[in-house]
Coordinates of C-alpha atoms (C1' of nucleotides) in Angstrom, one line a residue:
Chain A
M1 CA -251.2 -64.2 -32.4
S2 CA -253.2 -64.9 -29.7
S3 CA -255.6 -62.5 -29.5
I4 CA -258.7 -65.0 -30.6
T5 CA -260.8 -63.8 -27.6
S6 CA -262.5 -66.9 -26.8
E7 CA -266.2 -66.8 -25.4
P8 CA -265.6 -66.2 -21.4
E9 CA -262.8 -64.0 -22.4
K10 CA -265.3 -61.0 -24.3
K11 CA -267.3 -61.1 -21.0
I12 CA -264.5 -60.7 -19.1
L13 CA -263.5 -57.7 -21.5
D14 CA -267.1 -55.7 -21.5
A15 CA -267.6 -56.7 -18.2
A16 CA -264.5 -55.2 -17.8
K17 CA -264.5 -52.5 -20.0
A18 CA -267.7 -51.2 -18.6
V19 CA -266.6 -51.3 -14.7
F20 CA -263.0 -49.7 -15.3
E21 CA -265.1 -47.1 -16.7
E22 CA -267.4 -46.7 -14.7
F23 CA -265.1 -46.7 -11.4
G24 CA -262.1 -45.7 -12.6
Y25 CA -258.8 -47.7 -12.2
N26 CA -259.2 -47.8 -8.4
G27 CA -262.4 -47.5 -7.9
A28 CA -263.1 -50.7 -9.9
R29 CA -262.8 -54.3 -8.1
M30 CA -262.4 -57.5 -9.0
Q31 CA -265.5 -58.9 -7.8
K32 CA -267.3 -56.4 -9.5
I33 CA -265.8 -56.8 -12.9
A34 CA -266.3 -60.7 -12.2
D35 CA -269.8 -60.4 -11.6
V36 CA -270.7 -58.4 -14.6
A37 CA -269.0 -60.8 -16.3
G38 CA -271.5 -63.5 -14.4
I39 CA -268.0 -65.8 -13.4
S40 CA -266.1 -66.1 -10.1
K41 CA -263.9 -64.0 -8.6
A42 CA -261.0 -67.5 -9.5
S43 CA -262.1 -68.1 -14.0
L44 CA -261.1 -63.8 -14.3
H45 CA -258.0 -64.7 -12.0
Y46 CA -257.8 -67.4 -14.5
Y47 CA -258.1 -65.3 -17.9
F48 CA -255.9 -62.3 -16.6
R49 CA -253.6 -62.9 -13.9
N50 CA -253.9 -60.1 -12.1
K51 CA -255.5 -56.2 -12.5
D52 CA -253.0 -54.5 -13.5
N53 CA -252.9 -56.7 -16.4
L54 CA -256.4 -56.4 -17.6
F55 CA -257.0 -52.5 -17.1
D56 CA -254.3 -52.3 -19.4
R57 CA -255.6 -54.1 -21.8
I58 CA -258.8 -52.2 -21.5
F59 CA -257.3 -49.0 -21.1
D60 CA -254.9 -50.2 -24.6
E61 CA -258.2 -50.5 -26.5
T62 CA -259.8 -47.7 -24.9
M63 CA -256.7 -45.6 -26.4
S64 CA -256.5 -47.0 -29.8
E65 CA -260.6 -46.8 -31.0
F66 CA -259.5 -43.8 -29.0
M67 CA -256.5 -42.2 -31.1
L68 CA -257.9 -43.7 -34.9
I69 CA -261.3 -41.9 -34.5
V70 CA -259.2 -38.3 -34.0
S71 CA -256.1 -39.2 -36.1
T72 CA -258.1 -40.5 -39.5
W73 CA -258.6 -37.8 -41.9
T74 CA -261.8 -39.6 -44.4
N75 CA -260.4 -39.9 -47.7
V76 CA -264.0 -38.7 -49.2
E77 CA -263.7 -36.2 -52.4
E78 CA -265.9 -33.3 -51.2
E79 CA -265.1 -29.4 -50.2
W80 CA -263.6 -29.0 -47.0
D81 CA -266.0 -27.2 -45.5
V82 CA -268.2 -30.6 -46.0
K83 CA -266.0 -32.9 -44.7
L84 CA -264.4 -30.9 -41.9
R85 CA -269.0 -31.3 -40.7
N86 CA -269.0 -34.9 -40.8
F87 CA -265.8 -34.7 -38.8
I88 CA -267.3 -32.7 -36.1
I89 CA -270.9 -34.9 -36.1
E90 CA -269.1 -38.2 -36.4
F91 CA -266.1 -37.3 -33.3
Y92 CA -269.3 -36.2 -31.4
T93 CA -271.0 -38.9 -31.4
F94 CA -268.3 -40.8 -30.6
L95 CA -267.9 -39.2 -28.2
K96 CA -271.3 -39.2 -26.4
T97 CA -270.6 -43.3 -25.9
N98 CA -267.3 -43.1 -24.8
S99 CA -265.6 -42.1 -21.6
L100 CA -262.6 -39.6 -22.3
L101 CA -263.3 -38.8 -19.0
F102 CA -261.5 -42.0 -18.1
I103 CA -258.5 -41.6 -20.1
L104 CA -258.3 -38.7 -19.6
R105 CA -258.6 -39.2 -15.5
E106 CA -256.1 -42.6 -16.3
I107 CA -253.6 -40.8 -18.3
N108 CA -253.6 -38.1 -15.1
R109 CA -253.8 -41.4 -13.0
N110 CA -250.4 -42.7 -14.8
P111 CA -249.1 -40.6 -17.4
E112 CA -246.4 -44.0 -18.0
L113 CA -249.5 -45.4 -19.4
L114 CA -248.6 -42.8 -22.6
K115 CA -245.7 -43.7 -22.2
R116 CA -245.1 -46.9 -23.7
R117 CA -247.8 -46.6 -25.5
K118 CA -245.5 -45.7 -29.8
P119 CA -246.1 -42.4 -31.3
K120 CA -248.8 -41.1 -33.9
P121 CA -248.3 -40.0 -37.1
K122 CA -249.4 -37.2 -37.0
A123 CA -253.2 -36.4 -37.6
G124 CA -254.6 -36.1 -40.8
F125 CA -256.5 -33.0 -39.8
L126 CA -253.3 -31.5 -39.7
S127 CA -251.2 -31.8 -43.3
Y128 CA -254.8 -31.5 -44.6
F129 CA -255.7 -28.2 -43.4
E130 CA -252.1 -27.1 -43.6
N131 CA -251.7 -27.8 -47.5
L132 CA -255.0 -26.1 -48.4
K133 CA -253.4 -23.2 -46.6
S134 CA -250.1 -23.4 -48.7
A135 CA -252.7 -24.3 -51.9
G136 CA -254.6 -20.6 -50.6
V137 CA -257.7 -22.2 -50.4
I138 CA -258.2 -21.5 -46.5
R139 CA -257.9 -18.4 -45.4
N140 CA -253.9 -18.6 -43.8
I141 CA -255.4 -19.8 -40.1
N142 CA -253.2 -21.7 -37.4
V143 CA -253.7 -25.0 -37.8
P144 CA -252.9 -26.5 -34.5
L145 CA -254.7 -24.0 -33.5
I146 CA -257.6 -25.0 -34.8
Y147 CA -257.5 -28.3 -34.5
V148 CA -256.9 -27.9 -31.2
F149 CA -260.5 -26.0 -31.2
M150 CA -262.3 -28.0 -32.7
H151 CA -261.6 -30.9 -29.7
S152 CA -262.1 -29.2 -27.5
L153 CA -265.8 -28.0 -28.5
C154 CA -266.4 -31.6 -29.2
S155 CA -265.5 -32.5 -26.5
Y156 CA -265.8 -30.0 -23.2
P157 CA -269.6 -30.1 -23.2
L158 CA -270.1 -34.1 -22.5
L159 CA -267.2 -33.7 -20.2
N160 CA -268.8 -30.9 -18.1
R161 CA -272.5 -31.6 -19.2
S162 CA -274.3 -31.6 -15.7
L163 CA -272.3 -28.1 -14.2
F164 CA -272.8 -26.8 -17.9
K165 CA -276.9 -27.7 -17.5
R166 CA -276.4 -26.3 -14.1
T167 CA -275.2 -22.7 -15.2
T168 CA -276.4 -21.6 -19.1
G169 CA -279.8 -21.6 -17.7
L170 CA -280.9 -23.3 -19.8
S171 CA -284.4 -26.2 -19.4
D172 CA -284.1 -29.9 -19.5
A173 CA -285.8 -29.9 -22.7
E174 CA -284.1 -26.7 -23.7
F175 CA -280.6 -28.0 -22.8
E176 CA -281.4 -32.0 -24.5
T177 CA -281.8 -29.7 -28.0
F178 CA -279.0 -27.6 -27.5
M179 CA -276.7 -30.9 -27.4
D180 CA -277.9 -32.4 -29.7
E181 CA -277.8 -29.0 -32.0
Y182 CA -274.2 -28.6 -30.9
P183 CA -271.8 -30.2 -33.5
N184 CA -273.3 -28.7 -36.1
H185 CA -273.6 -25.1 -34.9
V186 CA -270.0 -26.1 -33.7
A187 CA -268.8 -26.8 -37.8
D188 CA -271.1 -23.5 -38.4
F189 CA -268.1 -21.5 -36.3
L190 CA -264.9 -23.8 -37.5
I191 CA -265.7 -23.4 -41.0
E192 CA -266.5 -19.6 -40.8
A193 CA -263.2 -18.9 -38.6
I194 CA -261.8 -20.6 -41.6
K195 CA -263.0 -19.5 -44.3
K196 CA -261.9 -17.0 -47.0
T197 CA -264.0 -13.1 -45.9
N198 CA -265.7 -12.3 -49.3
R199 CA -265.5 -9.3 -49.3
K200 CA -262.8 -8.3 -52.4
Chain B
M1 CA -269.9 -20.5 12.1
S2 CA -266.9 -23.3 13.4
S3 CA -265.1 -21.8 10.4
I4 CA -262.2 -20.7 12.7
T5 CA -260.0 -22.8 10.9
S6 CA -257.5 -24.4 14.2
E7 CA -253.6 -24.6 12.9
P8 CA -253.2 -28.2 13.1
E9 CA -256.6 -27.8 11.2
K10 CA -255.4 -26.0 8.4
K11 CA -252.4 -28.0 8.1
I12 CA -254.6 -30.8 7.2
L13 CA -256.9 -29.5 4.9
D14 CA -253.6 -28.6 3.2
A15 CA -252.8 -31.6 3.6
A16 CA -256.1 -33.4 2.5
K17 CA -256.8 -30.5 -0.2
A18 CA -253.7 -32.1 -1.8
V19 CA -253.9 -35.6 -1.5
F20 CA -257.6 -36.0 -3.1
E21 CA -256.6 -33.4 -6.2
E22 CA -253.8 -35.6 -6.8
F23 CA -255.4 -39.4 -6.1
G24 CA -259.4 -38.5 -6.3
Y25 CA -261.3 -40.3 -3.5
N26 CA -260.6 -44.1 -4.5
G27 CA -256.9 -43.8 -4.8
A28 CA -256.6 -41.5 -1.6
R29 CA -255.5 -41.9 0.9
M30 CA -255.8 -41.0 4.8
Q31 CA -252.0 -42.7 5.6
K32 CA -250.9 -40.4 3.4
I33 CA -252.8 -37.0 3.7
A34 CA -251.6 -37.6 8.0
D35 CA -247.8 -38.2 6.4
V36 CA -248.0 -34.6 3.7
A37 CA -249.8 -33.3 7.2
G38 CA -247.1 -34.7 9.5
I39 CA -249.5 -36.3 11.9
S40 CA -250.2 -39.4 12.9
K41 CA -253.6 -41.1 11.2
A42 CA -255.2 -40.7 14.7
S43 CA -255.0 -36.8 15.2
L44 CA -256.1 -36.4 11.7
H45 CA -259.5 -38.8 12.8
Y46 CA -259.4 -36.7 16.0
Y47 CA -259.9 -34.1 13.7
F48 CA -261.8 -35.5 11.2
R49 CA -264.8 -38.1 12.0
N50 CA -264.2 -40.2 8.4
K51 CA -263.3 -39.6 5.3
D52 CA -266.4 -39.4 3.5
N53 CA -266.3 -35.8 6.1
L54 CA -263.0 -34.6 5.1
F55 CA -263.3 -35.3 1.1
D56 CA -267.3 -33.2 1.4
R57 CA -264.7 -30.0 3.2
I58 CA -262.6 -30.5 0.6
F59 CA -265.0 -30.9 -2.4
D60 CA -267.5 -28.3 -1.4
E61 CA -264.4 -25.6 -0.7
T62 CA -263.0 -26.8 -4.1
M63 CA -266.0 -26.4 -6.2
S64 CA -267.8 -22.9 -4.1
E65 CA -263.6 -21.3 -5.5
F66 CA -264.6 -22.7 -8.4
M67 CA -267.7 -21.6 -8.9
L68 CA -267.6 -18.6 -7.9
I69 CA -265.2 -17.8 -10.5
V70 CA -267.3 -18.9 -13.1
S71 CA -270.4 -17.4 -11.8
T72 CA -268.7 -13.0 -11.0
W73 CA -268.9 -10.7 -14.1
T74 CA -266.2 -8.2 -13.7
N75 CA -267.6 -4.3 -13.0
V76 CA -264.9 -2.5 -14.3
E77 CA -265.6 0.2 -16.7
E78 CA -264.3 -1.2 -20.5
E79 CA -265.7 -1.9 -23.8
W80 CA -267.5 -5.4 -23.6
D81 CA -264.0 -7.0 -25.6
V82 CA -261.7 -6.0 -23.0
K83 CA -264.1 -7.3 -20.3
L84 CA -264.8 -10.1 -22.8
R85 CA -261.0 -11.1 -22.7
N86 CA -259.7 -9.7 -20.0
F87 CA -262.4 -13.1 -18.2
I88 CA -260.7 -15.3 -20.4
I89 CA -257.4 -14.7 -19.0
E90 CA -258.3 -14.6 -15.7
F91 CA -260.6 -18.1 -15.9
Y92 CA -257.3 -19.4 -17.9
T93 CA -255.3 -18.8 -15.6
F94 CA -256.9 -20.4 -12.2
L95 CA -257.6 -23.1 -13.9
K96 CA -254.0 -23.8 -14.7
T97 CA -253.4 -23.6 -11.2
N98 CA -256.1 -25.8 -9.6
S99 CA -257.6 -29.1 -10.4
L100 CA -260.8 -29.0 -12.5
L101 CA -260.2 -33.0 -13.2
F102 CA -260.6 -33.5 -9.9
I103 CA -264.1 -31.9 -10.0
L104 CA -265.7 -33.2 -13.3
R105 CA -264.2 -37.0 -12.1
E106 CA -265.7 -36.6 -8.6
I107 CA -268.8 -35.5 -10.0
N108 CA -268.9 -38.0 -12.2
R109 CA -268.3 -41.0 -9.0
N110 CA -271.1 -39.0 -7.0
P111 CA -273.3 -36.7 -9.0
E112 CA -275.0 -36.6 -5.7
L113 CA -271.7 -34.1 -4.9
L114 CA -274.0 -31.3 -7.3
K115 CA -277.8 -31.7 -6.4
R116 CA -277.3 -31.0 -2.7
R117 CA -275.5 -27.6 -4.0
K118 CA -278.0 -25.0 -3.5
P119 CA -277.9 -23.9 -7.5
K120 CA -276.4 -21.1 -8.9
P121 CA -278.0 -18.0 -10.1
K122 CA -277.2 -16.9 -13.4
A123 CA -273.7 -16.7 -14.3
G124 CA -272.8 -12.5 -15.3
F125 CA -271.9 -13.4 -18.4
L126 CA -274.6 -14.7 -19.3
S127 CA -276.9 -11.7 -18.8
Y128 CA -274.3 -9.4 -20.1
F129 CA -274.4 -11.1 -22.9
E130 CA -277.8 -10.7 -24.0
N131 CA -278.3 -7.3 -22.9
L132 CA -275.8 -6.4 -25.2
K133 CA -277.2 -8.6 -27.7
S134 CA -280.7 -6.5 -26.9
A135 CA -279.2 -3.7 -26.5
G136 CA -278.0 -4.8 -30.7
V137 CA -274.6 -4.0 -30.2
I138 CA -273.3 -7.1 -30.7
R139 CA -274.4 -9.8 -32.8
N140 CA -277.5 -11.5 -32.7
I141 CA -275.6 -14.8 -31.0
N142 CA -276.5 -17.3 -29.1
V143 CA -275.6 -16.8 -25.9
P144 CA -275.7 -20.0 -23.8
L145 CA -274.2 -21.3 -26.9
I146 CA -271.1 -18.7 -26.9
Y147 CA -271.0 -19.1 -23.2
V148 CA -270.4 -22.8 -24.0
F149 CA -267.9 -22.4 -26.6
M150 CA -265.2 -20.3 -23.7
H151 CA -265.2 -22.9 -21.3
S152 CA -264.9 -25.9 -23.3
L153 CA -262.3 -23.9 -25.1
C154 CA -260.4 -22.8 -22.1
S155 CA -260.7 -25.1 -20.5
Y156 CA -259.8 -29.0 -22.7
P157 CA -256.1 -28.2 -23.9
L158 CA -255.7 -27.7 -19.8
L159 CA -257.7 -31.3 -19.1
N160 CA -255.7 -32.9 -22.6
R161 CA -252.4 -31.3 -21.9
S162 CA -250.1 -34.3 -22.6
L163 CA -252.5 -36.0 -25.7
F164 CA -252.9 -32.5 -26.8
K165 CA -248.4 -31.9 -26.5
R166 CA -248.6 -35.5 -28.9
T167 CA -250.7 -34.9 -31.6
T168 CA -250.6 -31.0 -32.9
G169 CA -247.2 -32.2 -34.1
L170 CA -245.4 -29.6 -32.7
S171 CA -241.8 -29.6 -29.7
D172 CA -242.2 -29.1 -26.7
A173 CA -240.7 -24.8 -26.7
E174 CA -243.8 -24.0 -29.7
F175 CA -246.0 -26.2 -27.4
E176 CA -245.2 -24.2 -24.6
T177 CA -245.6 -21.5 -26.4
F178 CA -248.6 -22.1 -27.9
M179 CA -250.5 -22.9 -24.5
D180 CA -248.4 -19.4 -23.0
E181 CA -250.3 -16.7 -26.3
Y182 CA -253.5 -19.4 -26.4
P183 CA -255.5 -17.3 -24.0
N184 CA -255.1 -14.5 -26.2
H185 CA -256.9 -16.8 -29.3
V186 CA -259.1 -17.6 -27.5
A187 CA -260.3 -14.7 -26.7
D188 CA -259.7 -13.2 -30.5
F189 CA -262.1 -15.6 -31.6
L190 CA -264.7 -15.9 -29.4
I191 CA -264.3 -11.5 -29.8
E192 CA -264.1 -11.8 -34.0
A193 CA -267.7 -14.5 -33.3
I194 CA -269.5 -12.1 -31.0
K195 CA -268.6 -8.0 -32.4
K196 CA -271.1 -6.6 -35.1
T197 CA -269.1 -7.0 -39.1
N198 CA -268.1 -4.1 -40.2
R199 CA -269.4 -4.8 -43.9
K200 CA -272.8 -2.6 -44.5
Chain C
dA1 C1' -265.6 -96.8 -18.9
dT2 C1' -261.5 -94.3 -18.3
dA3 C1' -257.9 -91.0 -19.1
dT4 C1' -256.3 -85.6 -19.4
dG5 C1' -256.1 -81.6 -20.5
dG6 C1' -259.2 -77.3 -19.9
dT7 C1' -261.7 -74.8 -16.8
dT8 C1' -264.9 -73.3 -12.5
dT9 C1' -265.4 -72.2 -8.2
dG10 C1' -266.1 -71.9 -3.1
dA11 C1' -262.6 -71.6 0.7
dC12 C1' -258.5 -69.3 1.7
dC13 C1' -255.0 -65.7 2.6
dA14 C1' -251.9 -61.9 3.1
dA15 C1' -251.9 -56.9 2.7
dA16 C1' -254.1 -52.9 2.8
dT17 C1' -257.1 -49.4 4.8
dG18 C1' -260.5 -46.6 7.5
dG19 C1' -261.5 -46.4 11.8
dT20 C1' -261.0 -47.1 17.4
dC21 C1' -259.6 -46.2 22.0
dA22 C1' -256.4 -46.3 26.0
dA23 C1' -253.0 -44.1 27.7
dC24 C1' -250.3 -40.6 28.0
dA25 C1' -248.7 -35.3 26.6
dA26 C1' -249.7 -30.7 27.3
dA27 C1' -252.4 -26.7 28.1
dA28 C1' -255.9 -24.4 30.3
dA29 C1' -259.2 -23.3 34.0
dT30 C1' -259.7 -23.4 39.3
Chain D
dA1 C1' -250.4 -27.0 42.6
dT2 C1' -254.1 -29.5 41.3
dT3 C1' -257.9 -30.5 38.3
dT4 C1' -259.8 -31.2 34.0
dT5 C1' -260.2 -30.2 29.0
dT6 C1' -257.5 -31.0 24.8
dG7 C1' -254.5 -32.5 22.2
dT8 C1' -251.7 -36.3 20.3
dT9 C1' -250.2 -40.8 19.1
dG10 C1' -249.3 -46.2 18.7
dA11 C1' -251.6 -50.3 19.2
dC12 C1' -254.7 -52.6 17.1
dC13 C1' -259.0 -53.9 15.2
dA14 C1' -262.8 -54.8 11.2
dT15 C1' -263.4 -55.0 6.9
dT16 C1' -262.7 -55.1 2.5
dT17 C1' -260.0 -56.7 -2.0
dG18 C1' -256.0 -58.6 -4.7
dG19 C1' -254.6 -63.2 -5.5
dT20 C1' -254.0 -68.2 -4.7
dC21 C1' -255.1 -72.8 -4.5
dA22 C1' -256.8 -77.3 -4.6
dA23 C1' -260.5 -79.9 -5.5
dA24 C1' -264.3 -80.2 -8.4
dC25 C1' -266.0 -80.3 -12.7
dC26 C1' -266.7 -81.4 -18.1
dA27 C1' -265.8 -81.9 -22.7
dT28 C1' -263.5 -84.7 -26.0
dA29 C1' -259.7 -88.6 -27.4
dT30 C1' -258.2 -93.1 -26.1

DNA sequence: ATATGGTTTGACCAAATGGTCAACAAAAAT
DNA sequence: ATTTTTGTTGACCATTTGGTCAAACCATAT
């Protein structure tokens, strides 16, 4: 219903997303959004009554996109370790182009943003590995812990990129390589922690 | 030199820290800082010429405190795994009471904040484990990778707390316990990844 | 051509906000 | 006691910013 984003409406949403993600709610300016969208501020208000209105739309969209990636688990018939590696690489790639900081920043600013969203069903990741664990296919791990580990390992280096660049002692080139290879290292690491030891 | 923070000056710095950390540079209001400090806005400007001036002072202090914790490595004579566990627990405790999000948010807003700081010497963590590795005491690990892992595992759950609370499928009580035990799990995990396998 | 209905915008407005200043108060120095 | 310095503040100012509105614009139907 009425999500038929018309031509100028779409331009506005793109502009608003870019501006809100870069500057945050408090730093974003309606004039700036209008400029980026290539229209007047009055036109902007014609399509979206006010700033909160527009912001909520952007935040909800970004958040939905994020939750979709997070909670979807592949149905492909493969070994769990292959699925896990692919998921990690996809998730990492997704995070690279999407402003996770935007989400964290705004939730922190206004926790209400979360409360009004309907709670999501349990992430596919969790039940999938709970099942493998019950079936004795993998080690007797703490599944939520692995879930938190995976998220942390994928997310934080992208959030903290500029600081890690300074503190790891790597050169610019080395650091770029490091960040490119990173998701595979995360996969290696988690798979190693999950799989049954081959010691008898 | 002149860091003899006088009585009202200290009240202002405390207030400013609280307000900037909660609302960010763009969301913070000079009037709010004055209110929290219990003085007039004019007095606030008497002590700190302007908002940027005051902000820089707070940011630099917070950043220095953070970098100190990050780059200091214990000199206690103990086994590396004990030292690592203690470091992780201390670091996690530190992060719980300090706004890491503040640092990330403001660096993202204005990368200049980092550029003007003098680069820190390599973190003690890195050279310590490089040495152990050369000496063959631990596995042949990628040290910067472990460094990034440790930071990510300690930091992200605190940044993303409210979302994890919703997505892990744990009850409130379970989640609290989870977060309390968390640093020890991180330590277990990293130690396992670093220590030599006892397979011959 | 003209009326109709949606779209666009420059000009404005009111509130918020960072910052100033003259006047006053309180110490400190003389 | 009196001058001088330091601290404090209410009132004020200029700018920014979210938001409004009447007039103009433009497509389409009549």
